[in-house]
Amino acid sequence: EARGVFVLLTNEEAFDNALAAAYAERMRHGRSGSGYRLAAPLAPSKSPSDIALLEADLSALFREFDGTGRKLKVEWFERRTCDPKGAALGQVIHYSIYVEGLPECSIEFDREEPKRRTRRPVIEAAICCNPVSGMLDIVSKGGRPLREEIAQSFAAHLLGSEKALTPARPRGFDLDRLKRPMPFPTDPSDGIKGVEVTLLRLRNAAGHFGRLTIEVDGEHPDIYRTSTGWFGDLDPLRRPEWRVMQARLRITFHPEGHGKRTKPITVEL
Protein backbone atom coordinates (compact mmCIF):
# COMPACT_ATOMS: atom_id res chain seq x y z
CA GLU A 1 0.00 0.00 0.00
CA ALA A 2 2.81 2.39 0.89
CA ARG A 3 4.63 1.61 -2.36
CA GLY A 4 1.44 2.22 -4.31
CA VAL A 5 0.90 5.62 -2.68
CA PHE A 6 4.55 6.51 -3.31
CA VAL A 7 4.24 5.69 -7.04
CA LEU A 8 0.97 7.64 -7.27
CA LEU A 9 2.60 10.75 -5.77
CA THR A 10 5.87 10.57 -7.69
CA ASN A 11 4.89 9.12 -11.07
CA GLU A 12 1.19 9.22 -11.86
CA GLU A 13 1.72 7.89 -15.38
CA ALA A 14 3.44 4.77 -14.05
CA PHE A 15 0.60 4.32 -11.55
CA ASP A 16 -2.01 4.54 -14.34
CA ASN A 17 -0.03 2.05 -16.43
CA ALA A 18 0.10 -0.37 -13.50
CA LEU A 19 -3.68 -0.11 -13.04
CA ALA A 20 -4.24 -0.75 -16.76
CA ALA A 21 -1.92 -3.77 -16.70
CA ALA A 22 -3.58 -5.19 -13.57
CA TYR A 23 -7.02 -4.76 -15.14
CA ALA A 24 -6.02 -6.59 -18.32
CA GLU A 25 -4.28 -9.42 -16.46
CA ARG A 26 -7.33 -9.91 -14.23
CA MET A 27 -9.81 -9.95 -17.12
CA ARG A 28 -8.00 -11.75 -19.94
CA HIS A 29 -8.58 -15.25 -18.55
CA GLY A 30 -12.29 -14.65 -17.91
CA ARG A 31 -15.39 -14.12 -20.02
CA SER A 32 -14.17 -10.74 -21.24
CA GLY A 33 -10.92 -12.02 -22.74
CA SER A 34 -9.91 -13.75 -25.99
CA GLY A 35 -6.47 -14.71 -27.28
CA TYR A 36 -5.20 -14.91 -30.88
CA ARG A 37 -1.93 -15.82 -32.55
CA LEU A 38 -0.15 -14.33 -35.55
CA ALA A 39 3.10 -15.29 -37.21
CA ALA A 40 5.94 -13.96 -35.04
CA PRO A 41 7.83 -11.73 -34.69
CA LEU A 42 5.48 -8.76 -34.71
CA ALA A 43 6.44 -5.12 -35.24
CA PRO A 44 3.38 -2.94 -34.48
CA SER A 45 3.40 0.51 -36.00
CA LYS A 46 3.86 3.41 -33.57
CA SER A 47 2.81 6.03 -36.09
CA PRO A 48 0.19 8.47 -34.73
CA SER A 49 -1.61 8.33 -38.09
CA ASP A 50 -1.92 4.51 -37.93
CA ILE A 51 -3.16 4.68 -34.33
CA ALA A 52 -5.70 7.31 -35.40
CA LEU A 53 -6.98 4.91 -38.08
CA LEU A 54 -7.27 2.19 -35.43
CA GLU A 55 -9.19 4.55 -33.15
CA ALA A 56 -11.65 5.44 -35.93
CA ASP A 57 -12.21 1.79 -36.80
CA LEU A 58 -12.72 0.71 -33.18
CA SER A 59 -15.09 3.64 -32.60
CA ALA A 60 -17.22 2.41 -35.51
CA LEU A 61 -17.19 -1.16 -34.16
CA PHE A 62 -18.45 -0.08 -30.73
CA ARG A 63 -21.07 2.28 -32.16
CA GLU A 64 -22.42 -0.52 -34.33
CA PHE A 65 -22.40 -2.94 -31.40
CA ASP A 66 -24.33 -0.97 -28.77
CA GLY A 67 -24.11 2.75 -29.52
CA THR A 68 -21.05 3.43 -27.35
CA GLY A 69 -17.73 4.65 -28.72
CA ARG A 70 -18.81 8.14 -29.82
CA LYS A 71 -15.40 9.13 -28.52
CA LEU A 72 -12.52 6.67 -28.30
CA LYS A 73 -8.86 7.01 -27.31
CA VAL A 74 -6.00 4.51 -27.60
CA GLU A 75 -2.89 4.92 -25.43
CA TRP A 76 0.04 2.51 -25.43
CA PHE A 77 3.05 1.67 -23.29
CA GLU A 78 5.51 -1.19 -22.96
CA ARG A 79 5.74 -3.40 -19.90
CA ARG A 80 7.64 -6.47 -18.79
CA THR A 81 6.15 -9.88 -18.19
CA CYS A 82 7.46 -11.98 -15.32
CA ASP A 83 7.20 -15.58 -14.13
CA PRO A 84 5.79 -16.37 -10.65
CA LYS A 85 9.26 -15.84 -9.12
CA GLY A 86 9.64 -12.38 -10.67
CA ALA A 87 12.13 -13.30 -13.41
CA ALA A 88 11.67 -11.32 -16.62
CA LEU A 89 10.09 -13.24 -19.50
CA GLY A 90 9.81 -10.57 -22.17
CA GLN A 91 8.08 -7.39 -23.25
CA VAL A 92 4.40 -6.73 -23.94
CA ILE A 93 3.05 -3.69 -25.79
CA HIS A 94 -0.11 -2.71 -23.93
CA TYR A 95 -2.81 -0.68 -25.68
CA SER A 96 -5.41 0.83 -23.34
CA ILE A 97 -8.69 1.57 -25.13
CA TYR A 98 -10.97 4.15 -23.52
CA VAL A 99 -14.50 4.00 -24.91
CA GLU A 100 -17.14 6.64 -24.17
CA GLY A 101 -20.19 4.87 -22.80
CA LEU A 102 -23.84 5.71 -23.10
CA PRO A 103 -25.03 8.75 -21.11
CA GLU A 104 -26.09 8.24 -17.50
CA CYS A 105 -28.40 10.68 -15.78
CA SER A 106 -28.61 11.26 -12.03
CA ILE A 107 -29.73 13.93 -9.59
CA GLU A 108 -27.13 15.66 -7.42
CA PHE A 109 -27.27 18.54 -4.99
CA ASP A 110 -25.91 21.81 -6.37
CA ARG A 111 -25.60 23.94 -3.25
CA GLU A 112 -29.08 23.69 -1.74
CA GLU A 113 -31.05 22.48 -4.77
CA PRO A 114 -31.16 19.10 -6.50
CA LYS A 115 -30.02 19.32 -10.10
CA ARG A 116 -30.02 16.75 -12.87
CA ARG A 117 -26.57 15.82 -14.15
CA THR A 118 -25.73 13.83 -17.25
CA ARG A 119 -22.39 12.09 -17.55
CA ARG A 120 -20.78 9.82 -20.11
CA PRO A 121 -18.65 7.22 -18.29
CA VAL A 122 -15.55 5.68 -19.83
CA ILE A 123 -15.50 1.93 -20.51
CA GLU A 124 -12.06 0.34 -20.59
CA ALA A 125 -10.76 -2.28 -23.02
CA ALA A 126 -7.24 -3.43 -23.84
CA ILE A 127 -5.02 -5.07 -26.44
CA CYS A 128 -1.85 -6.80 -25.20
CA CYS A 129 0.63 -7.62 -27.96
CA ASN A 130 3.62 -9.91 -27.40
CA PRO A 131 5.96 -9.20 -30.35
CA VAL A 132 8.13 -12.27 -29.74
CA SER A 133 5.44 -14.94 -29.42
CA GLY A 134 2.93 -13.30 -31.79
CA MET A 135 0.22 -13.47 -29.12
CA LEU A 136 -2.64 -10.95 -29.02
CA ASP A 137 -4.81 -10.78 -25.89
CA ILE A 138 -8.03 -8.79 -26.31
CA VAL A 139 -10.00 -7.66 -23.25
CA SER A 140 -13.35 -6.06 -24.02
CA LYS A 141 -17.09 -6.23 -23.56
CA GLY A 142 -19.20 -7.46 -26.46
CA GLY A 143 -18.38 -11.15 -26.55
CA ARG A 144 -16.04 -13.15 -28.75
CA PRO A 145 -17.28 -11.79 -32.13
CA LEU A 146 -16.51 -8.17 -31.18
CA ARG A 147 -13.14 -9.10 -29.68
CA GLU A 148 -12.22 -10.89 -32.90
CA GLU A 149 -13.11 -7.78 -34.91
CA ILE A 150 -10.93 -5.70 -32.57
CA ALA A 151 -8.02 -8.10 -33.14
CA GLN A 152 -8.52 -7.97 -36.92
CA SER A 153 -8.60 -4.17 -36.85
CA PHE A 154 -5.38 -4.07 -34.84
CA ALA A 155 -3.68 -6.48 -37.23
CA ALA A 156 -4.80 -4.50 -40.28
CA HIS A 157 -3.88 -1.00 -39.05
CA LEU A 158 -0.82 -1.54 -36.86
CA LEU A 159 0.65 -4.75 -38.26
CA GLY A 160 -0.29 -4.33 -41.91
CA SER A 161 -1.51 -7.93 -41.95
CA GLU A 162 -4.69 -9.28 -43.49
CA LYS A 163 -3.92 -12.89 -42.51
CA ALA A 164 -6.50 -14.87 -40.59
CA LEU A 165 -6.16 -14.91 -36.82
CA THR A 166 -5.67 -18.22 -35.04
CA PRO A 167 -7.67 -18.39 -31.78
CA ALA A 168 -5.54 -19.43 -28.81
CA ARG A 169 -7.18 -22.10 -26.72
CA PRO A 170 -7.05 -21.34 -22.98
CA ARG A 171 -5.18 -23.69 -20.69
CA GLY A 172 -7.37 -26.09 -18.77
CA PHE A 173 -6.91 -28.10 -15.60
CA ASP A 174 -7.91 -31.71 -15.00
CA LEU A 175 -9.26 -31.48 -11.46
CA ASP A 176 -10.58 -35.04 -11.19
CA ARG A 177 -7.35 -36.21 -9.57
CA LEU A 178 -8.45 -34.19 -6.54
CA LYS A 179 -11.26 -36.71 -5.98
CA ARG A 180 -8.68 -38.79 -4.12
CA PRO A 181 -6.21 -37.71 -1.43
CA MET A 182 -2.91 -36.76 -3.00
CA PRO A 183 0.41 -35.52 -1.65
CA PHE A 184 1.37 -31.91 -2.18
CA PRO A 185 5.18 -31.93 -2.14
CA THR A 186 6.69 -28.57 -1.22
CA ASP A 187 10.12 -26.98 -1.16
CA PRO A 188 11.31 -26.21 2.41
CA SER A 189 12.57 -22.83 1.24
CA ASP A 190 8.97 -21.82 0.43
CA GLY A 191 8.01 -22.09 4.10
CA ILE A 192 4.81 -24.06 3.40
CA LYS A 193 3.50 -26.04 6.35
CA GLY A 194 0.72 -27.89 4.54
CA VAL A 195 -1.85 -27.92 1.73
CA GLU A 196 -5.47 -29.01 2.16
CA VAL A 197 -8.43 -29.34 -0.19
CA THR A 198 -11.32 -27.43 1.41
CA LEU A 199 -13.91 -27.29 -1.40
CA LEU A 200 -14.86 -29.47 -4.37
CA ARG A 201 -17.71 -28.60 -6.73
CA LEU A 202 -18.86 -31.44 -8.96
CA ARG A 203 -21.29 -31.93 -11.80
CA ASN A 204 -22.94 -35.09 -13.05
CA ALA A 205 -21.47 -35.82 -16.49
CA ALA A 206 -24.06 -38.51 -17.24
CA GLY A 207 -26.42 -36.12 -18.97
CA HIS A 208 -27.79 -34.41 -15.87
CA PHE A 209 -27.63 -30.76 -14.85
CA GLY A 210 -27.13 -31.18 -11.11
CA ARG A 211 -24.30 -29.58 -9.17
CA LEU A 212 -22.91 -30.68 -5.81
CA THR A 213 -20.56 -28.69 -3.56
CA ILE A 214 -18.60 -30.32 -0.71
CA GLU A 215 -16.93 -27.84 1.62
CA VAL A 216 -15.18 -28.27 4.96
CA ASP A 217 -13.99 -25.81 7.58
CA GLY A 218 -11.05 -25.71 9.97
CA GLU A 219 -12.69 -28.10 12.44
CA HIS A 220 -13.13 -30.84 9.79
CA PRO A 221 -10.21 -30.33 7.40
CA ASP A 222 -10.32 -33.78 5.73
CA ILE A 223 -12.79 -33.35 2.88
CA TYR A 224 -12.53 -37.02 1.84
CA ARG A 225 -13.47 -38.49 5.22
CA THR A 226 -16.22 -35.92 5.53
CA SER A 227 -17.68 -36.86 2.13
CA THR A 228 -17.56 -40.58 2.97
CA GLY A 229 -19.30 -39.91 6.28
CA TRP A 230 -22.04 -37.90 4.59
CA PHE A 231 -22.75 -40.10 1.56
CA GLY A 232 -21.43 -43.58 2.43
CA ASP A 233 -21.55 -45.94 -0.55
CA LEU A 234 -23.03 -43.13 -2.70
CA ASP A 235 -20.00 -40.88 -2.16
CA PRO A 236 -19.72 -38.81 -5.39
CA LEU A 237 -15.95 -38.66 -4.98
CA ARG A 238 -15.92 -42.41 -5.66
CA ARG A 239 -18.30 -42.33 -8.63
CA PRO A 240 -16.79 -41.78 -12.12
CA GLU A 241 -19.77 -39.84 -13.51
CA TRP A 242 -19.22 -37.00 -11.06
CA ARG A 243 -16.55 -34.61 -12.43
CA VAL A 244 -14.77 -31.90 -10.46
CA MET A 245 -15.45 -28.45 -11.95
CA GLN A 246 -14.07 -26.25 -9.17
CA ALA A 247 -11.68 -26.72 -6.27
CA ARG A 248 -10.32 -24.62 -3.43
CA LEU A 249 -6.98 -25.27 -1.77
CA ARG A 250 -5.82 -23.82 1.54
CA ILE A 251 -2.06 -23.33 1.77
CA THR A 252 -0.69 -22.75 5.26
CA PHE A 253 2.73 -21.17 5.82
CA HIS A 254 4.97 -21.61 8.85
CA PRO A 255 5.07 -18.63 11.24
CA GLU A 256 7.58 -15.98 10.20
CA GLY A 257 8.86 -15.56 13.73
CA HIS A 258 8.60 -16.90 17.27
CA GLY A 259 5.17 -16.38 18.76
CA LYS A 260 3.54 -15.46 15.47
CA ARG A 261 0.63 -17.31 13.87
CA THR A 262 0.63 -19.42 10.73
CA LYS A 263 -0.50 -17.61 7.59
CA PRO A 264 -3.11 -19.32 5.37
CA ILE A 265 -4.01 -18.35 1.79
CA THR A 266 -6.62 -19.86 -0.54
CA VAL A 267 -6.27 -20.79 -4.20
CA GLU A 268 -9.27 -21.28 -6.50
CA LEU A 269 -9.05 -23.62 -9.49
Coordinates of C-alpha atoms in Angstrom, one line a residue:
E1 CA 0.0 0.0 0.0
A2 CA 2.8 2.4 0.9
R3 CA 4.6 1.6 -2.4
G4 CA 1.4 2.2 -4.3
V5 CA 0.9 5.6 -2.7
F6 CA 4.5 6.5 -3.3
V7 CA 4.2 5.7 -7.0
L8 CA 1.0 7.6 -7.3
L9 CA 2.6 10.8 -5.8
T10 CA 5.9 10.6 -7.7
N11 CA 4.9 9.1 -11.1
E12 CA 1.2 9.2 -11.9
E13 CA 1.7 7.9 -15.4
A14 CA 3.4 4.8 -14.1
F15 CA 0.6 4.3 -11.6
D16 CA -2.0 4.5 -14.3
N17 CA 0.0 2.0 -16.4
A18 CA 0.1 -0.4 -13.5
L19 CA -3.7 -0.1 -13.0
A20 CA -4.2 -0.7 -16.8
A21 CA -1.9 -3.8 -16.7
A22 CA -3.6 -5.2 -13.6
Y23 CA -7.0 -4.8 -15.1
A24 CA -6.0 -6.6 -18.3
E25 CA -4.3 -9.4 -16.5
R26 CA -7.3 -9.9 -14.2
M27 CA -9.8 -10.0 -17.1
R28 CA -8.0 -11.8 -19.9
H29 CA -8.6 -15.3 -18.5
G30 CA -12.3 -14.7 -17.9
R31 CA -15.4 -14.1 -20.0
S32 CA -14.2 -10.7 -21.2
G33 CA -10.9 -12.0 -22.7
S34 CA -9.9 -13.7 -26.0
G35 CA -6.5 -14.7 -27.3
Y36 CA -5.2 -14.9 -30.9
R37 CA -1.9 -15.8 -32.6
L38 CA -0.2 -14.3 -35.5
A39 CA 3.1 -15.3 -37.2
A40 CA 5.9 -14.0 -35.0
P41 CA 7.8 -11.7 -34.7
L42 CA 5.5 -8.8 -34.7
A43 CA 6.4 -5.1 -35.2
P44 CA 3.4 -2.9 -34.5
S45 CA 3.4 0.5 -36.0
K46 CA 3.9 3.4 -33.6
S47 CA 2.8 6.0 -36.1
P48 CA 0.2 8.5 -34.7
S49 CA -1.6 8.3 -38.1
D50 CA -1.9 4.5 -37.9
I51 CA -3.2 4.7 -34.3
A52 CA -5.7 7.3 -35.4
L53 CA -7.0 4.9 -38.1
L54 CA -7.3 2.2 -35.4
E55 CA -9.2 4.6 -33.1
A56 CA -11.7 5.4 -35.9
D57 CA -12.2 1.8 -36.8
L58 CA -12.7 0.7 -33.2
S59 CA -15.1 3.6 -32.6
A60 CA -17.2 2.4 -35.5
L61 CA -17.2 -1.2 -34.2
F62 CA -18.4 -0.1 -30.7
R63 CA -21.1 2.3 -32.2
E64 CA -22.4 -0.5 -34.3
F65 CA -22.4 -2.9 -31.4
D66 CA -24.3 -1.0 -28.8
G67 CA -24.1 2.7 -29.5
T68 CA -21.1 3.4 -27.3
G69 CA -17.7 4.7 -28.7
R70 CA -18.8 8.1 -29.8
K71 CA -15.4 9.1 -28.5
L72 CA -12.5 6.7 -28.3
K73 CA -8.9 7.0 -27.3
V74 CA -6.0 4.5 -27.6
E75 CA -2.9 4.9 -25.4
W76 CA 0.0 2.5 -25.4
F77 CA 3.1 1.7 -23.3
E78 CA 5.5 -1.2 -23.0
R79 CA 5.7 -3.4 -19.9
R80 CA 7.6 -6.5 -18.8
T81 CA 6.1 -9.9 -18.2
C82 CA 7.5 -12.0 -15.3
D83 CA 7.2 -15.6 -14.1
P84 CA 5.8 -16.4 -10.6
K85 CA 9.3 -15.8 -9.1
G86 CA 9.6 -12.4 -10.7
A87 CA 12.1 -13.3 -13.4
A88 CA 11.7 -11.3 -16.6
L89 CA 10.1 -13.2 -19.5
G90 CA 9.8 -10.6 -22.2
Q91 CA 8.1 -7.4 -23.2
V92 CA 4.4 -6.7 -23.9
I93 CA 3.1 -3.7 -25.8
H94 CA -0.1 -2.7 -23.9
Y95 CA -2.8 -0.7 -25.7
S96 CA -5.4 0.8 -23.3
I97 CA -8.7 1.6 -25.1
Y98 CA -11.0 4.2 -23.5
V99 CA -14.5 4.0 -24.9
E100 CA -17.1 6.6 -24.2
G101 CA -20.2 4.9 -22.8
L102 CA -23.8 5.7 -23.1
P103 CA -25.0 8.8 -21.1
E104 CA -26.1 8.2 -17.5
C105 CA -28.4 10.7 -15.8
S106 CA -28.6 11.3 -12.0
I107 CA -29.7 13.9 -9.6
E108 CA -27.1 15.7 -7.4
F109 CA -27.3 18.5 -5.0
D110 CA -25.9 21.8 -6.4
R111 CA -25.6 23.9 -3.3
E112 CA -29.1 23.7 -1.7
E113 CA -31.1 22.5 -4.8
P114 CA -31.2 19.1 -6.5
K115 CA -30.0 19.3 -10.1
R116 CA -30.0 16.8 -12.9
R117 CA -26.6 15.8 -14.1
T118 CA -25.7 13.8 -17.2
R119 CA -22.4 12.1 -17.6
R120 CA -20.8 9.8 -20.1
P121 CA -18.6 7.2 -18.3
V122 CA -15.5 5.7 -19.8
I123 CA -15.5 1.9 -20.5
E124 CA -12.1 0.3 -20.6
A125 CA -10.8 -2.3 -23.0
A126 CA -7.2 -3.4 -23.8
I127 CA -5.0 -5.1 -26.4
C128 CA -1.9 -6.8 -25.2
C129 CA 0.6 -7.6 -28.0
N130 CA 3.6 -9.9 -27.4
P131 CA 6.0 -9.2 -30.4
V132 CA 8.1 -12.3 -29.7
S133 CA 5.4 -14.9 -29.4
G134 CA 2.9 -13.3 -31.8
M135 CA 0.2 -13.5 -29.1
L136 CA -2.6 -11.0 -29.0
D137 CA -4.8 -10.8 -25.9
I138 CA -8.0 -8.8 -26.3
V139 CA -10.0 -7.7 -23.3
S140 CA -13.4 -6.1 -24.0
K141 CA -17.1 -6.2 -23.6
G142 CA -19.2 -7.5 -26.5
G143 CA -18.4 -11.1 -26.5
R144 CA -16.0 -13.1 -28.8
P145 CA -17.3 -11.8 -32.1
L146 CA -16.5 -8.2 -31.2
R147 CA -13.1 -9.1 -29.7
E148 CA -12.2 -10.9 -32.9
E149 CA -13.1 -7.8 -34.9
I150 CA -10.9 -5.7 -32.6
A151 CA -8.0 -8.1 -33.1
Q152 CA -8.5 -8.0 -36.9
S153 CA -8.6 -4.2 -36.9
F154 CA -5.4 -4.1 -34.8
A155 CA -3.7 -6.5 -37.2
A156 CA -4.8 -4.5 -40.3
H157 CA -3.9 -1.0 -39.1
L158 CA -0.8 -1.5 -36.9
L159 CA 0.7 -4.7 -38.3
G160 CA -0.3 -4.3 -41.9
S161 CA -1.5 -7.9 -41.9
E162 CA -4.7 -9.3 -43.5
K163 CA -3.9 -12.9 -42.5
A164 CA -6.5 -14.9 -40.6
L165 CA -6.2 -14.9 -36.8
T166 CA -5.7 -18.2 -35.0
P167 CA -7.7 -18.4 -31.8
A168 CA -5.5 -19.4 -28.8
R169 CA -7.2 -22.1 -26.7
P170 CA -7.1 -21.3 -23.0
R171 CA -5.2 -23.7 -20.7
G172 CA -7.4 -26.1 -18.8
F173 CA -6.9 -28.1 -15.6
D174 CA -7.9 -31.7 -15.0
L175 CA -9.3 -31.5 -11.5
D176 CA -10.6 -35.0 -11.2
R177 CA -7.4 -36.2 -9.6
L178 CA -8.4 -34.2 -6.5
K179 CA -11.3 -36.7 -6.0
R180 CA -8.7 -38.8 -4.1
P181 CA -6.2 -37.7 -1.4
M182 CA -2.9 -36.8 -3.0
P183 CA 0.4 -35.5 -1.6
F184 CA 1.4 -31.9 -2.2
P185 CA 5.2 -31.9 -2.1
T186 CA 6.7 -28.6 -1.2
D187 CA 10.1 -27.0 -1.2
P188 CA 11.3 -26.2 2.4
S189 CA 12.6 -22.8 1.2
D190 CA 9.0 -21.8 0.4
G191 CA 8.0 -22.1 4.1
I192 CA 4.8 -24.1 3.4
K193 CA 3.5 -26.0 6.3
G194 CA 0.7 -27.9 4.5
V195 CA -1.8 -27.9 1.7
E196 CA -5.5 -29.0 2.2
V197 CA -8.4 -29.3 -0.2
T198 CA -11.3 -27.4 1.4
L199 CA -13.9 -27.3 -1.4
L200 CA -14.9 -29.5 -4.4
R201 CA -17.7 -28.6 -6.7
L202 CA -18.9 -31.4 -9.0
R203 CA -21.3 -31.9 -11.8
N204 CA -22.9 -35.1 -13.1
A205 CA -21.5 -35.8 -16.5
A206 CA -24.1 -38.5 -17.2
G207 CA -26.4 -36.1 -19.0
H208 CA -27.8 -34.4 -15.9
F209 CA -27.6 -30.8 -14.8
G210 CA -27.1 -31.2 -11.1
R211 CA -24.3 -29.6 -9.2
L212 CA -22.9 -30.7 -5.8
T213 CA -20.6 -28.7 -3.6
I214 CA -18.6 -30.3 -0.7
E215 CA -16.9 -27.8 1.6
V216 CA -15.2 -28.3 5.0
D217 CA -14.0 -25.8 7.6
G218 CA -11.1 -25.7 10.0
E219 CA -12.7 -28.1 12.4
H220 CA -13.1 -30.8 9.8
P221 CA -10.2 -30.3 7.4
D222 CA -10.3 -33.8 5.7
I223 CA -12.8 -33.4 2.9
Y224 CA -12.5 -37.0 1.8
R225 CA -13.5 -38.5 5.2
T226 CA -16.2 -35.9 5.5
S227 CA -17.7 -36.9 2.1
T228 CA -17.6 -40.6 3.0
G229 CA -19.3 -39.9 6.3
W230 CA -22.0 -37.9 4.6
F231 CA -22.7 -40.1 1.6
G232 CA -21.4 -43.6 2.4
D233 CA -21.5 -45.9 -0.6
L234 CA -23.0 -43.1 -2.7
D235 CA -20.0 -40.9 -2.2
P236 CA -19.7 -38.8 -5.4
L237 CA -16.0 -38.7 -5.0
R238 CA -15.9 -42.4 -5.7
R239 CA -18.3 -42.3 -8.6
P240 CA -16.8 -41.8 -12.1
E241 CA -19.8 -39.8 -13.5
W242 CA -19.2 -37.0 -11.1
R243 CA -16.5 -34.6 -12.4
V244 CA -14.8 -31.9 -10.5
M245 CA -15.5 -28.4 -12.0
Q246 CA -14.1 -26.2 -9.2
A247 CA -11.7 -26.7 -6.3
R248 CA -10.3 -24.6 -3.4
L249 CA -7.0 -25.3 -1.8
R250 CA -5.8 -23.8 1.5
I251 CA -2.1 -23.3 1.8
T252 CA -0.7 -22.8 5.3
F253 CA 2.7 -21.2 5.8
H254 CA 5.0 -21.6 8.9
P255 CA 5.1 -18.6 11.2
E256 CA 7.6 -16.0 10.2
G257 CA 8.9 -15.6 13.7
H258 CA 8.6 -16.9 17.3
G259 CA 5.2 -16.4 18.8
K260 CA 3.5 -15.5 15.5
R261 CA 0.6 -17.3 13.9
T262 CA 0.6 -19.4 10.7
K263 CA -0.5 -17.6 7.6
P264 CA -3.1 -19.3 5.4
I265 CA -4.0 -18.3 1.8
T266 CA -6.6 -19.9 -0.5
V267 CA -6.3 -20.8 -4.2
E268 CA -9.3 -21.3 -6.5
L269 CA -9.0 -23.6 -9.5

